[in-house]
XYZ file of C-alpha atoms in Angstrom:
438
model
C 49.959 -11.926 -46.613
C 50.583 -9.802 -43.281
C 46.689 -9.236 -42.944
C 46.446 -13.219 -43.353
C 49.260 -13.666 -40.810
C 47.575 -10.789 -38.525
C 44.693 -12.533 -38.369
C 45.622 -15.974 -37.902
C 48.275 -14.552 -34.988
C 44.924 -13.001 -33.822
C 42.373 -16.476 -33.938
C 45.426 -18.134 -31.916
C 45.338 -15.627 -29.271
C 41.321 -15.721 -28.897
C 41.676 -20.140 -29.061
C 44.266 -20.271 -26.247
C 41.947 -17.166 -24.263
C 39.213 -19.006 -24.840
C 41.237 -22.078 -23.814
C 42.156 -20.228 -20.467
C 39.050 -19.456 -19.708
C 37.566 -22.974 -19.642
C 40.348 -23.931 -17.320
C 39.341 -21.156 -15.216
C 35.749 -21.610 -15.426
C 36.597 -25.727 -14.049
C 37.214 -24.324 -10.649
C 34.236 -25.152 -8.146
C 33.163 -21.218 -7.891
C 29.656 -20.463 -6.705
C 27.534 -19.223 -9.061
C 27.631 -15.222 -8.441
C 31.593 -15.553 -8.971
C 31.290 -17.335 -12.086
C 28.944 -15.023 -13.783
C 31.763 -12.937 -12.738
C 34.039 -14.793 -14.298
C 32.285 -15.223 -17.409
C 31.379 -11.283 -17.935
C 35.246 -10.684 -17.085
C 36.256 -13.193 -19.638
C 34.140 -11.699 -22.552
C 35.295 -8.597 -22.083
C 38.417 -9.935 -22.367
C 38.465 -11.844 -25.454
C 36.664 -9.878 -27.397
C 38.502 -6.734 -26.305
C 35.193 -5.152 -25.047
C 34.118 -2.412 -22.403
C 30.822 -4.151 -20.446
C 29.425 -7.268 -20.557
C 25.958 -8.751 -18.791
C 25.108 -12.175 -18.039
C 21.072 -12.532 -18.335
C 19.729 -16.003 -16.737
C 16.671 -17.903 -17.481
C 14.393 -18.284 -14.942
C 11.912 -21.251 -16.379
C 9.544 -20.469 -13.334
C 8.384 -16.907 -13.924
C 9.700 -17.683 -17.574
C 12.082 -14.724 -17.057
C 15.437 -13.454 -18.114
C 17.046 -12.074 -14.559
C 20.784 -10.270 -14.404
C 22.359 -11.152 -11.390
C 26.335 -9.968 -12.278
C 26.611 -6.991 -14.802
C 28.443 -3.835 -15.131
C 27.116 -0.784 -12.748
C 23.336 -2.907 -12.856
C 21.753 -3.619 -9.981
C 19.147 -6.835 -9.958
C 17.098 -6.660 -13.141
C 14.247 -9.012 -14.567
C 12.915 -8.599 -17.993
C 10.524 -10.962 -19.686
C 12.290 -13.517 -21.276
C 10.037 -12.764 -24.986
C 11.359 -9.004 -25.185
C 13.684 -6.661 -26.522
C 17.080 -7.904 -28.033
C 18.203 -10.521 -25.360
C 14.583 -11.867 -25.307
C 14.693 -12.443 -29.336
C 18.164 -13.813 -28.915
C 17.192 -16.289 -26.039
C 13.826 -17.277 -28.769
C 15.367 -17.837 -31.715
C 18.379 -19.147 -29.883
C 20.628 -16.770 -32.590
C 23.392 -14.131 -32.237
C 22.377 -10.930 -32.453
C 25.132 -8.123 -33.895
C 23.712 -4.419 -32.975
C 26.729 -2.146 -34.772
C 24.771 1.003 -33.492
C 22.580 0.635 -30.851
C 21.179 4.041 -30.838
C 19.936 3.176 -34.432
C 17.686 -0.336 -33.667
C 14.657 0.351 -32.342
C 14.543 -2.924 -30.478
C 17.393 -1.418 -28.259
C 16.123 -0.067 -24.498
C 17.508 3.149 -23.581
C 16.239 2.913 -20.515
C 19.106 1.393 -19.036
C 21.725 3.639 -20.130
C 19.440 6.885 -18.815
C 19.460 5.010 -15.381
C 23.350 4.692 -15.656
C 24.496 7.015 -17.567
C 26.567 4.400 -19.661
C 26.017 5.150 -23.524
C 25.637 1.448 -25.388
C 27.653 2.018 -28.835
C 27.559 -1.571 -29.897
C 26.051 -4.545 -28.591
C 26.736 -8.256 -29.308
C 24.088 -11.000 -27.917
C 24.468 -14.347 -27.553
C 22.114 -17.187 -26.256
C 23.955 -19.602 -23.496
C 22.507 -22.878 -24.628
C 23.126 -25.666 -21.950
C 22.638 -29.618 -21.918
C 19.559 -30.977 -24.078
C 19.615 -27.692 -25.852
C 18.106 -26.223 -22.891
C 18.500 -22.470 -22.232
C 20.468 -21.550 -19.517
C 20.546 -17.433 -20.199
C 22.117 -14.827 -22.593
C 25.176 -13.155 -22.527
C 25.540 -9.072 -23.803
C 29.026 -7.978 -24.639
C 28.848 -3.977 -25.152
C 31.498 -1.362 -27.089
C 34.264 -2.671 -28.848
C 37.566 -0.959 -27.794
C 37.886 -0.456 -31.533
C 34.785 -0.260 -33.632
C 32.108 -2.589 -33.687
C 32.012 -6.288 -33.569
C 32.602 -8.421 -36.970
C 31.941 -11.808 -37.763
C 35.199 -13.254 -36.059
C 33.546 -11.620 -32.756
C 30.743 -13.730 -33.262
C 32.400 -16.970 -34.040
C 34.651 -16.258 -30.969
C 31.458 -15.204 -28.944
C 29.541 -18.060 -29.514
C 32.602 -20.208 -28.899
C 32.782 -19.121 -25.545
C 28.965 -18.803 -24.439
C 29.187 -22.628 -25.141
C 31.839 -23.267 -22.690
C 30.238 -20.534 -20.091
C 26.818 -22.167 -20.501
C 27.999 -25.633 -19.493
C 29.933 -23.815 -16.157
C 27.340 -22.066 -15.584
C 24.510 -24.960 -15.896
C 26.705 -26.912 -13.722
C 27.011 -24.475 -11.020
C 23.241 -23.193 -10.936
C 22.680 -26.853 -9.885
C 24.970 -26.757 -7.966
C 23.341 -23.649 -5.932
C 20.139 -25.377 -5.727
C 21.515 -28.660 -4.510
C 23.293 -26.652 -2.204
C 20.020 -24.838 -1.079
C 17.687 -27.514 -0.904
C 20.035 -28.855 1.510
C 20.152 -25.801 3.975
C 16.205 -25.701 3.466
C 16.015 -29.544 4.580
C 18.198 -28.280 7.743
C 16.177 -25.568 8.607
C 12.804 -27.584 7.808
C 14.297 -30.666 10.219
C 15.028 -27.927 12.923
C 11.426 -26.459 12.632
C 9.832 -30.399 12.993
C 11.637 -31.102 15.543
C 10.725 -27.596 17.345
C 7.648 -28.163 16.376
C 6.861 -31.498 17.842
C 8.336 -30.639 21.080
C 5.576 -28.122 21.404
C 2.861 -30.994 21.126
C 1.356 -32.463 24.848
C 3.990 -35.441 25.671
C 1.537 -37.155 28.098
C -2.373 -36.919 27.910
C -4.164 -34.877 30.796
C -5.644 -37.361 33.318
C -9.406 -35.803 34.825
C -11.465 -38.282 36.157
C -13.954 -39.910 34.246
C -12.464 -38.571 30.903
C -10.086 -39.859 28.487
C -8.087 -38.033 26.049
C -6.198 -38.772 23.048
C -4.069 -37.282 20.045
C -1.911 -37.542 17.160
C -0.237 -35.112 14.458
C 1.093 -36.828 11.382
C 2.047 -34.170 8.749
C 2.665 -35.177 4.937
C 5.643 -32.573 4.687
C 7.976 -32.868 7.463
C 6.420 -29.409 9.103
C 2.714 -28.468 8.712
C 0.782 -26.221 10.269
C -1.809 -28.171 12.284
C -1.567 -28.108 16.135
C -3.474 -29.268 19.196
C -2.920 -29.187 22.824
C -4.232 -29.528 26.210
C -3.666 -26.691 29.029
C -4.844 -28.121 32.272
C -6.373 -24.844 34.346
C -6.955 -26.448 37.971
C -10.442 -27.484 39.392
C -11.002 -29.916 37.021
C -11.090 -27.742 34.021
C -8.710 -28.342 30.755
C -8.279 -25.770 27.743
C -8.724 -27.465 24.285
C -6.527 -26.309 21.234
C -7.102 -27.586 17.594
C -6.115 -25.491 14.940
C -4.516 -25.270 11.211
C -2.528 -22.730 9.514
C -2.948 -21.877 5.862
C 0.444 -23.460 3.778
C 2.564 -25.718 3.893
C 6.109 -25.864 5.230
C 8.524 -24.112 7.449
C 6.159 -20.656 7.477
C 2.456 -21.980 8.547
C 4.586 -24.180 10.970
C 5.140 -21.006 12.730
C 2.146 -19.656 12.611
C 1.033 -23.040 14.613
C 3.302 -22.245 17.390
C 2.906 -19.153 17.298
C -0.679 -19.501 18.447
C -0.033 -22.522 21.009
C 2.474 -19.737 22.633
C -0.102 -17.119 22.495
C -2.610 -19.118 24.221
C -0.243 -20.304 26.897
C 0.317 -16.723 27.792
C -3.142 -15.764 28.165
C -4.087 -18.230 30.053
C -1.291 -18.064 32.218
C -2.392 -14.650 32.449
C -5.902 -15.690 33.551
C -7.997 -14.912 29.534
C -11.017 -16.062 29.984
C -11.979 -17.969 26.616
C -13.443 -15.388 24.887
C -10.597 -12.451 25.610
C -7.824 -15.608 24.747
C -10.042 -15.859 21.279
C -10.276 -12.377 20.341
C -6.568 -11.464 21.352
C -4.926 -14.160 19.727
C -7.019 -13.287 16.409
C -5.957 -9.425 15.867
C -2.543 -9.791 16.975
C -2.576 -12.724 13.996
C -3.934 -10.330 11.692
C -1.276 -7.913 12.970
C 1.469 -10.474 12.129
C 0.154 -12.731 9.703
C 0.278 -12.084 5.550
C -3.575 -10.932 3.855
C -3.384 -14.196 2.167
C -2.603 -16.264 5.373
C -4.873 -17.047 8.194
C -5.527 -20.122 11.124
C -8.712 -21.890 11.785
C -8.735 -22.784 15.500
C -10.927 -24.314 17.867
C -10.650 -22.990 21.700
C -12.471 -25.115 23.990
C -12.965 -24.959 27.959
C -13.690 -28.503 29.680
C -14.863 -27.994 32.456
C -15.023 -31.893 34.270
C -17.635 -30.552 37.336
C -20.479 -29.458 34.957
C -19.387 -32.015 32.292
C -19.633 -29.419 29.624
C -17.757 -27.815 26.775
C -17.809 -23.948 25.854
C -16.003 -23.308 22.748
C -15.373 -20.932 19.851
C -14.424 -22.689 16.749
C -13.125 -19.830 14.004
C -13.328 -21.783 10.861
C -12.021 -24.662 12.728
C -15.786 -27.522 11.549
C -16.787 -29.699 12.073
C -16.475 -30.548 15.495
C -17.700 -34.500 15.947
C -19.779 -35.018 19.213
C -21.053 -38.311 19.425
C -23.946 -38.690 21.534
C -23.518 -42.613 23.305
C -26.986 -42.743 24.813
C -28.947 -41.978 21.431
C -26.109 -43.379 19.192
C -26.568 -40.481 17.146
C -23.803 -37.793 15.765
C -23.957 -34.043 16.389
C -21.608 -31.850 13.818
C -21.081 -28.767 15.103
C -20.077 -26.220 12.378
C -17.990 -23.151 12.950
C -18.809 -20.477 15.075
C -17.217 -17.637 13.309
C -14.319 -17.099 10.977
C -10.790 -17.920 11.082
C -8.378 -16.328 13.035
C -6.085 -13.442 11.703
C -8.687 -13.088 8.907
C -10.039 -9.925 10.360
C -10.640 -8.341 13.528
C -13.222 -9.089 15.897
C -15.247 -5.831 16.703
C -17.893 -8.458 18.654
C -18.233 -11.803 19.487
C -20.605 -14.345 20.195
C -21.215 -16.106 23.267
C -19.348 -19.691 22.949
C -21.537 -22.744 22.168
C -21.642 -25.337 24.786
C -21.619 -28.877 24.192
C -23.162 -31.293 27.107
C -21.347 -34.653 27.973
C -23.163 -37.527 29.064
C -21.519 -41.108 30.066
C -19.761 -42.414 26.936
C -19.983 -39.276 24.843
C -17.369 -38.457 22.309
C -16.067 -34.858 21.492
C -14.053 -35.658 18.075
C -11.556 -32.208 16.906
C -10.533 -33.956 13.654
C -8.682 -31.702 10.934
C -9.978 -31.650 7.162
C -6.679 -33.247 6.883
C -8.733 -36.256 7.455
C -12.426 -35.481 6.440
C -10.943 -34.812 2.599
C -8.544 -37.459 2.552
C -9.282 -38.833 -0.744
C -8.914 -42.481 -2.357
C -7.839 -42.964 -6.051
C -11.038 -43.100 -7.144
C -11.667 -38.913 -5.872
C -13.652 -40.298 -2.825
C -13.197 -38.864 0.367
C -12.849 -40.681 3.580
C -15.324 -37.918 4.994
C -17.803 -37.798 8.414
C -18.617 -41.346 7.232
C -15.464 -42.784 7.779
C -15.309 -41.554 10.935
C -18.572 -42.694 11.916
C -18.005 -45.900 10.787
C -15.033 -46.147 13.010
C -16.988 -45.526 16.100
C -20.183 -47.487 14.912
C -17.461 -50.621 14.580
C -15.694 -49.672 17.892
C -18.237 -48.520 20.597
C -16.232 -49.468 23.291
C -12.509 -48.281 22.052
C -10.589 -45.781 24.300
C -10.145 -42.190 23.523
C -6.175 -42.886 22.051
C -7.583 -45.841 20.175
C -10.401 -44.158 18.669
C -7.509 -41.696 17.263
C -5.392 -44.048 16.197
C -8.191 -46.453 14.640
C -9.418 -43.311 12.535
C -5.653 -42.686 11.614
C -5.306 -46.412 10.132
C -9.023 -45.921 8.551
C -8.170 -42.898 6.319
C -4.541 -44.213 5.296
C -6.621 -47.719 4.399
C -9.211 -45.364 2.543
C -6.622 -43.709 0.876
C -4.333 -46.836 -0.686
C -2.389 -45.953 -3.009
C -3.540 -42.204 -3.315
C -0.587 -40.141 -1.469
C -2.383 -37.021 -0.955
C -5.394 -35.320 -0.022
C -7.375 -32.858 -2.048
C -8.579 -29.674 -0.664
C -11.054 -26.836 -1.089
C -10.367 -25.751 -5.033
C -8.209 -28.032 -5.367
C -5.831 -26.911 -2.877
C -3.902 -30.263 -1.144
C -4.405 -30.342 2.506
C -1.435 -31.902 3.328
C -1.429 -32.164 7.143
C -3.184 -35.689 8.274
C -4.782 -35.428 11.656
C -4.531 -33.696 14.722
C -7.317 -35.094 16.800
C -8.497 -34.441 20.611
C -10.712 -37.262 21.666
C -12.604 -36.124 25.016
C -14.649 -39.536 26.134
C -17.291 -37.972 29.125
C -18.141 -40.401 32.163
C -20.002 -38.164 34.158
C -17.610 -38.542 36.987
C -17.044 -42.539 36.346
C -14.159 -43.886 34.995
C -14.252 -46.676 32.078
C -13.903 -49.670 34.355
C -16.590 -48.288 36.498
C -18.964 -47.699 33.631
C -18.753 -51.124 32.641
């Protein structure tokens, strides 16, 4: 009768713990502080000396501690050892001697010099039976854990698991929103760095656009204007997507800017600009670019063009296209030890000098077609006589039209080029203006 009465005292005291915790765990805490509270609470209730909260990480398919006991950031693999069975077969697991199970890693205790006695494991099973981690309650003050611990344990996980679904959301809700912040800064910095007005040399038009997909990208173009009639081209694309290759694009507009204003000629801007990126940049990253010197007097084009193809020169007289590819490779990929004397394109009244992005060129309808050099040779086969702004902003409305209902473009390996167009359109008069060519 006392050992009844013991016991029943004893399942009161664990209901209204476990009944205080729950109120506790209501508070809006952030996430670390509620593993915190959780791990706290465990050890509480089921008088223990450690306890380690484990979550799931679906992505890498993981089982990561973020809060434990004397343990600093750990990921396991979310198939192995005791809290990877437990968060499988979605069981308790009871370990009365740790020591003694061969499933048990010692490692952790040599790197802390904590001995695990006993060990009880329990699965945190959120909404839709979906699992949200494992909790690991180690060495009962006094002796090892029974089959009330586990009832009591697995009365508790459910409450933590629902607090702690609830909050993990709440993290990412909360960071998605400081990434949108950041990402609207970096657009807005961004398109501030883009030419506000178009360069005016007689007998030459220019035009230009940048529409990314994702509210940064890493496509860029610009126009320096050198004096004498002469006019630096930039076209370029960073590898990624987002905040990082929206850098990089910047990055290399800035570059430029300073080595010109330092006097570069083409080729030192080009070969500067490429091994400080492959100082800076990541292996795995890299920027195709197109440098190009106008120079109005001579009515030519010298230009490098690492990766950066192909560059669209439409020939008015002849009606014919010329695609040039790229000269070399992109930049940051490696350093230049030589390089090449820049091609040179020749402009004759009427001409076209197209920098369109693959952005554009793989643009793809539903039907896995891409809009392509054809598209934009249709454009100027349909418009002969269109500006240089129209001719960008014709071949803009051509590729969405190609596209329909398709939202995105399809790249190299299936990689999705996700930046539309950035497109310099250099229209060559030989010293005429439009008005006086017709």
């Amino acid at each position: 009768m006392t050992e009844s009465r013991s016991r029943d005292t004893s399942d009161t005291q664990a209901l209204r713990q476990i009944l205080e915790v729950t109120r506790k765990l209501a508070a809006p805490f952030d996430l670390d502080t509620m593993l915190t509270e959780v791990v706290n609470a465990s050890r509480e209730v089921l008088h223990a000396d450690r306890g380690t909260v484990f979550l799931y990480d679906p992505v890498s398919d993981e089982l990561v501690v973020r809060v434990g006991t004397d343990l600093d950031s750990i990921r396991i693999p979310a198939d192995k050892g005791i809290v990877g069975e437990s968060a499988q077969t979605r069981q308790v697991i009871n370990v009365p001697d740790c020591y003694a199970d061969p499933r048990f890693n010692r490692d952790i205790d040599r790197q802390t010099g904590y001995r695990s006695r006993c060990m009880l494991t329990i699965p945190l099973i959120g909404y839709e039976d979906s699992l949200v981690g494992v909790l690991q309650i180690l060495n009962k003050h006094d002796g090892v854990f029974d089959a009330r611990d586990e009832y009591v344990a697995q009365a508790l996980a459910a409450q933590a698991a629902v607090v702690l679904h609830r909050a993990r959301v709440t993290e990412q809700i909360i960071e998605s929103e400081r990434i949108g912040r950041e990402i609207s800064v970096a657009r807005d910095v961004q398109m501030a760095t883009l030419p506000k007005d178009m360069p005016e040399i007689p007998g030459y038009e220019f035009g230009g656009a940048f529409a990314p997909t994702d509210q940064t990208g890493g496509d860029l173009y610009d126009f320096v204007p050198l004096g004498n009639d002469r006019l630096f081209m930039l076209m370029g694309d960073a590898t990624g997507h987002g905040i990082g290759p929206a850098l990089s694009a910047t990055q290399v507009r800035a570059m430029l800017r300073v080595a010109l204003r330092l006097q570069s000629s083409l080729d030192d801007a080009f070969i500067h600009i490429n091994d400080q990126l492959c100082e800076d940049l990541p292996d795995d990253r890299f920027v195709t670019g197109f440098f190009g010197l106008l120079d109005a007097a001579t009515h030519t084009v010298r230009f490098h063009s690492g990766g950066q193809g192909p560059i669209m020169h439409y020939q008015a007289d002849m009606g014919e296209f010329d695609w040039h590819p790229a000269t070399t490779f992109p930049l940051g990929y490696m350093p230049h030890s030589e390089l090449g004397a820049p091609h040179t394109a020749a402009l004759d009244p009427g001409d076209v000098l197209g920098l369109i992005s693959d952005g554009i060129y793989e643009y793809e309808n539903e039907s896995g077609e891409q809009f392509g050099r054809r598209g934009v040779m249709r454009v100027l086969d349909e418009h002969p006589h269109a500006g240089a702004q129209e001719l960008v902003d014709l071949i803009m409305e051509a590729a969405r039209r190609h596209g329909g209902a398709a939202r995105h473009v399809t790249g190299r390996g299936g990689r999705r080029a996700r930046a539309f167009l950035r497109t310099g359109l250099g229209r060559g008069a030989r010293g005429r203006t439009r008005s006086e060519e017709r």
